CSV table of C-alpha atoms in Angstrom, one decimal:
chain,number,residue,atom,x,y,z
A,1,UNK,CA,-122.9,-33.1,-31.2
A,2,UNK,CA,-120.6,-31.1,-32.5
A,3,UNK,CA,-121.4,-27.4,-32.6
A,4,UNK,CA,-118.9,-25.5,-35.1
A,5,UNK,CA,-117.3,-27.4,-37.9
A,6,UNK,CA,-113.9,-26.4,-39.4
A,7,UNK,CA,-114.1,-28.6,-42.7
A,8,UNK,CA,-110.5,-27.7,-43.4
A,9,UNK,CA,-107.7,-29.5,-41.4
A,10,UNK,CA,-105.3,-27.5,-43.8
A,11,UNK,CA,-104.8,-24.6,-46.2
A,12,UNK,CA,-101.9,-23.9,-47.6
A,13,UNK,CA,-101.1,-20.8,-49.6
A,14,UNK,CA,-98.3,-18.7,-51.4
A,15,UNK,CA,-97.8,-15.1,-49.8
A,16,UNK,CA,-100.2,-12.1,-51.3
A,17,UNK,CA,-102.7,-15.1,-52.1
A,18,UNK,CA,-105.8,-14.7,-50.8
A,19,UNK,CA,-107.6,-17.5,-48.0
A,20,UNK,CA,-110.9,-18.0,-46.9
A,21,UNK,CA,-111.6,-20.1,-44.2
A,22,UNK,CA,-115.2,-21.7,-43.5
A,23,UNK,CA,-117.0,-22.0,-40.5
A,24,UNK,CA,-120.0,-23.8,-40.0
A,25,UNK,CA,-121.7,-23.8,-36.4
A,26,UNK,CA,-125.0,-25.1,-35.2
A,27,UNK,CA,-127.4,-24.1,-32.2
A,28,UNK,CA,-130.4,-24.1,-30.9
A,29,UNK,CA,-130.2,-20.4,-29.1
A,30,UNK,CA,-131.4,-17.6,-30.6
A,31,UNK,CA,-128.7,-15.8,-29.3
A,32,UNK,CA,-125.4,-16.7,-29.7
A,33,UNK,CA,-121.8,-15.4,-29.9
A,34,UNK,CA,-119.3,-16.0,-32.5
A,35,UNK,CA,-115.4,-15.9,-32.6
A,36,UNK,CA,-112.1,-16.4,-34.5
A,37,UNK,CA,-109.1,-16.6,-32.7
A,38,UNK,CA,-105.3,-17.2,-34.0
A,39,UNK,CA,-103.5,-19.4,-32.5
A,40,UNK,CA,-99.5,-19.0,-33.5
A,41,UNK,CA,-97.0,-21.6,-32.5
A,42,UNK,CA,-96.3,-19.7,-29.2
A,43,UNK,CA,-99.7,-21.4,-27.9
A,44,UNK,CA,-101.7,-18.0,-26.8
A,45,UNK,CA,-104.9,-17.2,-28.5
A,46,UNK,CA,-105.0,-13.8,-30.0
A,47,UNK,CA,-108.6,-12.3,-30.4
A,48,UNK,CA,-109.7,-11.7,-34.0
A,49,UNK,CA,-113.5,-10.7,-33.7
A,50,UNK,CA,-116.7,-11.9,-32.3
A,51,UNK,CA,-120.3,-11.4,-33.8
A,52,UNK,CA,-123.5,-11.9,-31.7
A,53,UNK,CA,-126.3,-13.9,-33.5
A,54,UNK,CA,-128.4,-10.1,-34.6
A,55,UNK,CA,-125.8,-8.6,-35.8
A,56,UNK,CA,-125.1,-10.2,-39.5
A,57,UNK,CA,-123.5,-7.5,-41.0
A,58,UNK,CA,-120.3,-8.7,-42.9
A,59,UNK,CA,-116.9,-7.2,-41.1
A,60,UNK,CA,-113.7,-6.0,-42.6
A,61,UNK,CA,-110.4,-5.1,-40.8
A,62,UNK,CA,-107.0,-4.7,-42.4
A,63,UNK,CA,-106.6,-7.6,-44.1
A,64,UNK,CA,-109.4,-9.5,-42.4
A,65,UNK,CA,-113.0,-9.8,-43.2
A,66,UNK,CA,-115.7,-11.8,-42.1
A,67,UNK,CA,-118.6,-13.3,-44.5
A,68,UNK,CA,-121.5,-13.6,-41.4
A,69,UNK,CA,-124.7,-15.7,-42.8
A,70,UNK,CA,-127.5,-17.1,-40.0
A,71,UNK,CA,-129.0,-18.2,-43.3
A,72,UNK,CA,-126.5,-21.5,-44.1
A,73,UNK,CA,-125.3,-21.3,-40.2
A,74,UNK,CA,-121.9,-20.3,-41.6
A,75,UNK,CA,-119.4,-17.5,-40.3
A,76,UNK,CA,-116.7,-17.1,-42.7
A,77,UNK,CA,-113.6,-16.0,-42.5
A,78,UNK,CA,-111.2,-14.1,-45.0
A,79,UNK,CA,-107.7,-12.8,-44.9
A,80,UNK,CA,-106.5,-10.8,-48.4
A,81,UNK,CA,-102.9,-11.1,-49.5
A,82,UNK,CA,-101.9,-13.3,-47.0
A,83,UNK,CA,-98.4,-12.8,-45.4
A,84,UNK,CA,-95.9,-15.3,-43.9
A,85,UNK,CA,-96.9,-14.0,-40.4
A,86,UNK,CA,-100.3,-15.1,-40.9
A,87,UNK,CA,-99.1,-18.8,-40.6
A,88,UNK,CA,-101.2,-19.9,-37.8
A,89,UNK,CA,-104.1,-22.3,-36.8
A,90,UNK,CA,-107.3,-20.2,-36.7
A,91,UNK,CA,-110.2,-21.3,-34.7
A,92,UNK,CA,-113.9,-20.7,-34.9
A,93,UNK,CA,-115.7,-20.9,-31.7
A,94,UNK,CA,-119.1,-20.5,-30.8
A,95,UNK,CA,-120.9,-19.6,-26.8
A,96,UNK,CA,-124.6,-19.6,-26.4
A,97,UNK,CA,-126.4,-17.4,-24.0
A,98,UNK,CA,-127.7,-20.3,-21.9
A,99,UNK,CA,-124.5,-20.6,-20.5
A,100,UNK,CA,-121.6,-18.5,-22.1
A,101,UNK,CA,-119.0,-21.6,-22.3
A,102,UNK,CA,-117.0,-21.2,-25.8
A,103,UNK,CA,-116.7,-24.2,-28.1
A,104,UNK,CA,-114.3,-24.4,-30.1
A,105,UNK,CA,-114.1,-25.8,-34.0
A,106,UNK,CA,-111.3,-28.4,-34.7
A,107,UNK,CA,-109.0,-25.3,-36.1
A,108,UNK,CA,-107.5,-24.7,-39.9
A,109,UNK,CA,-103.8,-24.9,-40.1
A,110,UNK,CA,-103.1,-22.1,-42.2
A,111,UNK,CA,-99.4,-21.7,-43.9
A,112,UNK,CA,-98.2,-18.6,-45.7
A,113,UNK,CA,-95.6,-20.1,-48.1
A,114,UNK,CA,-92.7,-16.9,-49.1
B,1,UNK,CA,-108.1,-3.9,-22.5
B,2,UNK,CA,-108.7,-7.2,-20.2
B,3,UNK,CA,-105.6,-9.3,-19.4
B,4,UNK,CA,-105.1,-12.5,-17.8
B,5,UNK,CA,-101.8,-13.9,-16.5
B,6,UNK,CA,-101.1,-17.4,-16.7
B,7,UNK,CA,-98.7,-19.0,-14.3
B,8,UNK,CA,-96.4,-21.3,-14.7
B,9,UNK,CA,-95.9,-21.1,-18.8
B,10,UNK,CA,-94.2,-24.5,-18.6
B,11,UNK,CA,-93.5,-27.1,-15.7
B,12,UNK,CA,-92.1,-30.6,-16.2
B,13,UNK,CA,-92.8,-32.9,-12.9
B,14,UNK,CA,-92.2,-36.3,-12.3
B,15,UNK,CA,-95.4,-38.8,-12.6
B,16,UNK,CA,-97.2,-39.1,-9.2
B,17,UNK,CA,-96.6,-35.6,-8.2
B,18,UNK,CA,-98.9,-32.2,-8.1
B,19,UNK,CA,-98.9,-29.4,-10.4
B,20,UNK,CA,-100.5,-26.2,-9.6
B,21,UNK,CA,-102.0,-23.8,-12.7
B,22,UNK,CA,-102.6,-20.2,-11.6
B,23,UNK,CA,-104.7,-17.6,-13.8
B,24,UNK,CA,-105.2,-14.2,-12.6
B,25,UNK,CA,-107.3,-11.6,-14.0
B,26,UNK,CA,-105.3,-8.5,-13.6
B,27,UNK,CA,-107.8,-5.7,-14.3
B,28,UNK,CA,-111.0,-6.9,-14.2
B,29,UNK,CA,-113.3,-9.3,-12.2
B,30,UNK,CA,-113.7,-12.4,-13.4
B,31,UNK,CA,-117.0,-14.1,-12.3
B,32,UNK,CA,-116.4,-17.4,-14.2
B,33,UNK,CA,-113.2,-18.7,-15.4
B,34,UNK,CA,-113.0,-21.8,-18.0
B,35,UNK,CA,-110.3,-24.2,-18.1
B,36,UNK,CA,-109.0,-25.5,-21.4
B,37,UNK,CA,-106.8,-28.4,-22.3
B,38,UNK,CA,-105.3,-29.0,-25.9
B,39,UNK,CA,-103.6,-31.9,-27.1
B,40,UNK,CA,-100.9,-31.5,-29.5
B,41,UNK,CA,-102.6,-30.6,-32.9
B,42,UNK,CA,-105.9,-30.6,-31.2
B,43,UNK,CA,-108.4,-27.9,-30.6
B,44,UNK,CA,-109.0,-26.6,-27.0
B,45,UNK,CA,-111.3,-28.8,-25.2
B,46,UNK,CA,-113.5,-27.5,-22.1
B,47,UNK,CA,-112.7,-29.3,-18.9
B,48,UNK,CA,-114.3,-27.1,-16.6
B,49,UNK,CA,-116.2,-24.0,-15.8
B,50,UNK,CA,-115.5,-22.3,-12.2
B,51,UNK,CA,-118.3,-19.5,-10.7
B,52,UNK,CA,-116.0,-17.4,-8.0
B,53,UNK,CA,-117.3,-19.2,-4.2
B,54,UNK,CA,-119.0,-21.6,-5.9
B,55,UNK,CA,-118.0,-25.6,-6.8
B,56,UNK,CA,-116.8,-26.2,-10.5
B,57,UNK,CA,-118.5,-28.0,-13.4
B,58,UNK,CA,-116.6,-30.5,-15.1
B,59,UNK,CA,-117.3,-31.8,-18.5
B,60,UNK,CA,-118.3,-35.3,-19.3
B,61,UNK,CA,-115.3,-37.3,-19.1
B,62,UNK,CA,-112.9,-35.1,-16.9
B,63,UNK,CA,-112.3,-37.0,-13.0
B,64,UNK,CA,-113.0,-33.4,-10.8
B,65,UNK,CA,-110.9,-35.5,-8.0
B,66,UNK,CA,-107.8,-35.4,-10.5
B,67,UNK,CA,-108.6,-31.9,-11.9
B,68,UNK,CA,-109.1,-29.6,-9.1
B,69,UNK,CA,-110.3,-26.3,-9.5
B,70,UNK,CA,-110.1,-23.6,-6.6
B,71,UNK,CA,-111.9,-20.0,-7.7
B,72,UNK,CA,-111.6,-18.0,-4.2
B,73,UNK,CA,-111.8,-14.9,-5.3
B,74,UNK,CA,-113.1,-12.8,-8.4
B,75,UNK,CA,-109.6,-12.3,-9.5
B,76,UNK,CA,-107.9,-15.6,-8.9
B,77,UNK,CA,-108.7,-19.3,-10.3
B,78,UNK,CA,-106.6,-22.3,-9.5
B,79,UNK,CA,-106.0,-26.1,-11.6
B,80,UNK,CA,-104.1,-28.2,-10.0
B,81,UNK,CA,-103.6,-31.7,-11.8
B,82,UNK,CA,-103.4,-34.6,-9.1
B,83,UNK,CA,-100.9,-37.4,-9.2
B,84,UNK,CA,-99.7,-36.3,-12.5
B,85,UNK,CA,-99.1,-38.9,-14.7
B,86,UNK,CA,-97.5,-38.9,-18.8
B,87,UNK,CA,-101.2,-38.7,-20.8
B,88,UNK,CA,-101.7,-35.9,-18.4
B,89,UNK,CA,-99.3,-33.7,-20.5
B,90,UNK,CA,-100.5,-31.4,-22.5
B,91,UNK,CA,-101.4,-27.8,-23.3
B,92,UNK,CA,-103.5,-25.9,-20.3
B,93,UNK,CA,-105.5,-22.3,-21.0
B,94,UNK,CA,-107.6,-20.8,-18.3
B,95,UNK,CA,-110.2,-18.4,-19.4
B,96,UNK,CA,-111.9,-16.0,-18.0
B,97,UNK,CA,-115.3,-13.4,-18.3
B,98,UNK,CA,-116.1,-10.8,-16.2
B,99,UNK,CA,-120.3,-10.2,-17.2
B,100,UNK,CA,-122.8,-12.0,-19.2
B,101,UNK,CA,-122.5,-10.5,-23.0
B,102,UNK,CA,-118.9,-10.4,-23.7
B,103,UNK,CA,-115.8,-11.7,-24.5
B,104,UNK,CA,-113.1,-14.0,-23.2
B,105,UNK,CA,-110.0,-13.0,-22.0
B,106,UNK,CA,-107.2,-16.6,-22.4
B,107,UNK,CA,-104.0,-16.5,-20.3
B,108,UNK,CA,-101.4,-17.4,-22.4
B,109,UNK,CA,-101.5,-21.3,-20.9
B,110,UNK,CA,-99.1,-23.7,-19.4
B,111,UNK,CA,-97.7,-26.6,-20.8
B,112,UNK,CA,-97.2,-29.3,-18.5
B,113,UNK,CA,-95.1,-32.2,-19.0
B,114,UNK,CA,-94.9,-35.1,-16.9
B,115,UNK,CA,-92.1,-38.0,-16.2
């Protein structure tokens, strides 16, 4: 079964608009990790954040915040004014503690349009 | 912070033949090390999760005999895709963690294509 769903294949936006990116997961664990990572067309994965399962306070950083609810299983994610260099696909992953391997959501394509 | 090199970045080899995937962990010890495969468009699928001295796991689906993983030491894991063939091309990430409640440093992967 899959464990984090990325309802939106693709999101496409003009710059200084902002873009909000769901995340829904699913587990069993009651402790759990949680991560976005950007993906540009290079291929690397650039860390954006990761939230264990007791900490549910929401998260802003620059431009980027993060809408954490155990409630609805959801971990949100939210970039303000978007900018062309935020054309990327963004994943949401999730690793439990039973045995720490990541998995990954299917990814949102996100494009900054000038 | 953490890094993890990634070597080669890109090969091309002709079907039939060997590839070899290094990742290193360059400041940090890396007691298990995930590999990751990606089709183009895809999301990163797990093949493979390697505990340094100790056999690999493989995930439902991936043939360990054509996937080999070597993790000798703390700071060094190894892929190495067997008689390479076309559908074997694709987009390889090694990752690795170095304790139990953390995060994961990627290497920056290696796209293989095959002949």
């Amino acid at each position: 079964a899959q464990k984090v769903t990325q309802a939106q294949t693709e999101i496409s936006v003009v710059e200084k608009e902002d873009v909000t990116l769901d995340c829904v997961y699913e587990t069993r664990d009651t402790t759990y990790y949680l991560f976005w990572y950007k993906q540009p067309p290079s291929g690397e994965l650039v860390f954006l954040i990761r939230r264990n399962s007791f900490d549910e306070q929401n998260e802003i950083s620059g431009r980027y915040s993060w809408n954490f609810q155990k409630s609805t299983s959801s971990f949100n994610f939210t970039i303000t004014a978007s900018q062309v260099v935020d054309s990327a696909v963004y994943f949401c992953a999730l690793s439990e503690a039973r045995d720490y391997k990541l998995s990954f959501g299917a990814g949102t394509t996100v494009t900054v349009r000038a | 912070g953490a890094v993890v090199s990634q070597h080669p970045s890109r090969v091309i080899c002709k079907s039939g033949t060997s590839v070899k995937i290094e990742c290193r962990s360059l400041d940090f010890q890396a007691t298990t090390m995930f590999w990751y495969r990606q089709f183009p468009k895809q999301s990163l699928m797990l093949m493979a999760t390697s505990n340094e001295g100790s056999k690999a796991t493989y995930e439902q689906g991936v043939e360990k005999d054509k996937f080999l993983i070597n993790h000798a030491s703390l700071t060094l894991s190894t892929l190495t895709v067997t008689s390479a063939h076309p559908e074997d091309s694709s987009f390889y990430i090694c990752s690795a963690t170095g304790e139990p409640n953390y995060g994961y440093t990627f290497g920056s992967g290696t796209r293989l294509t095959v002949v």
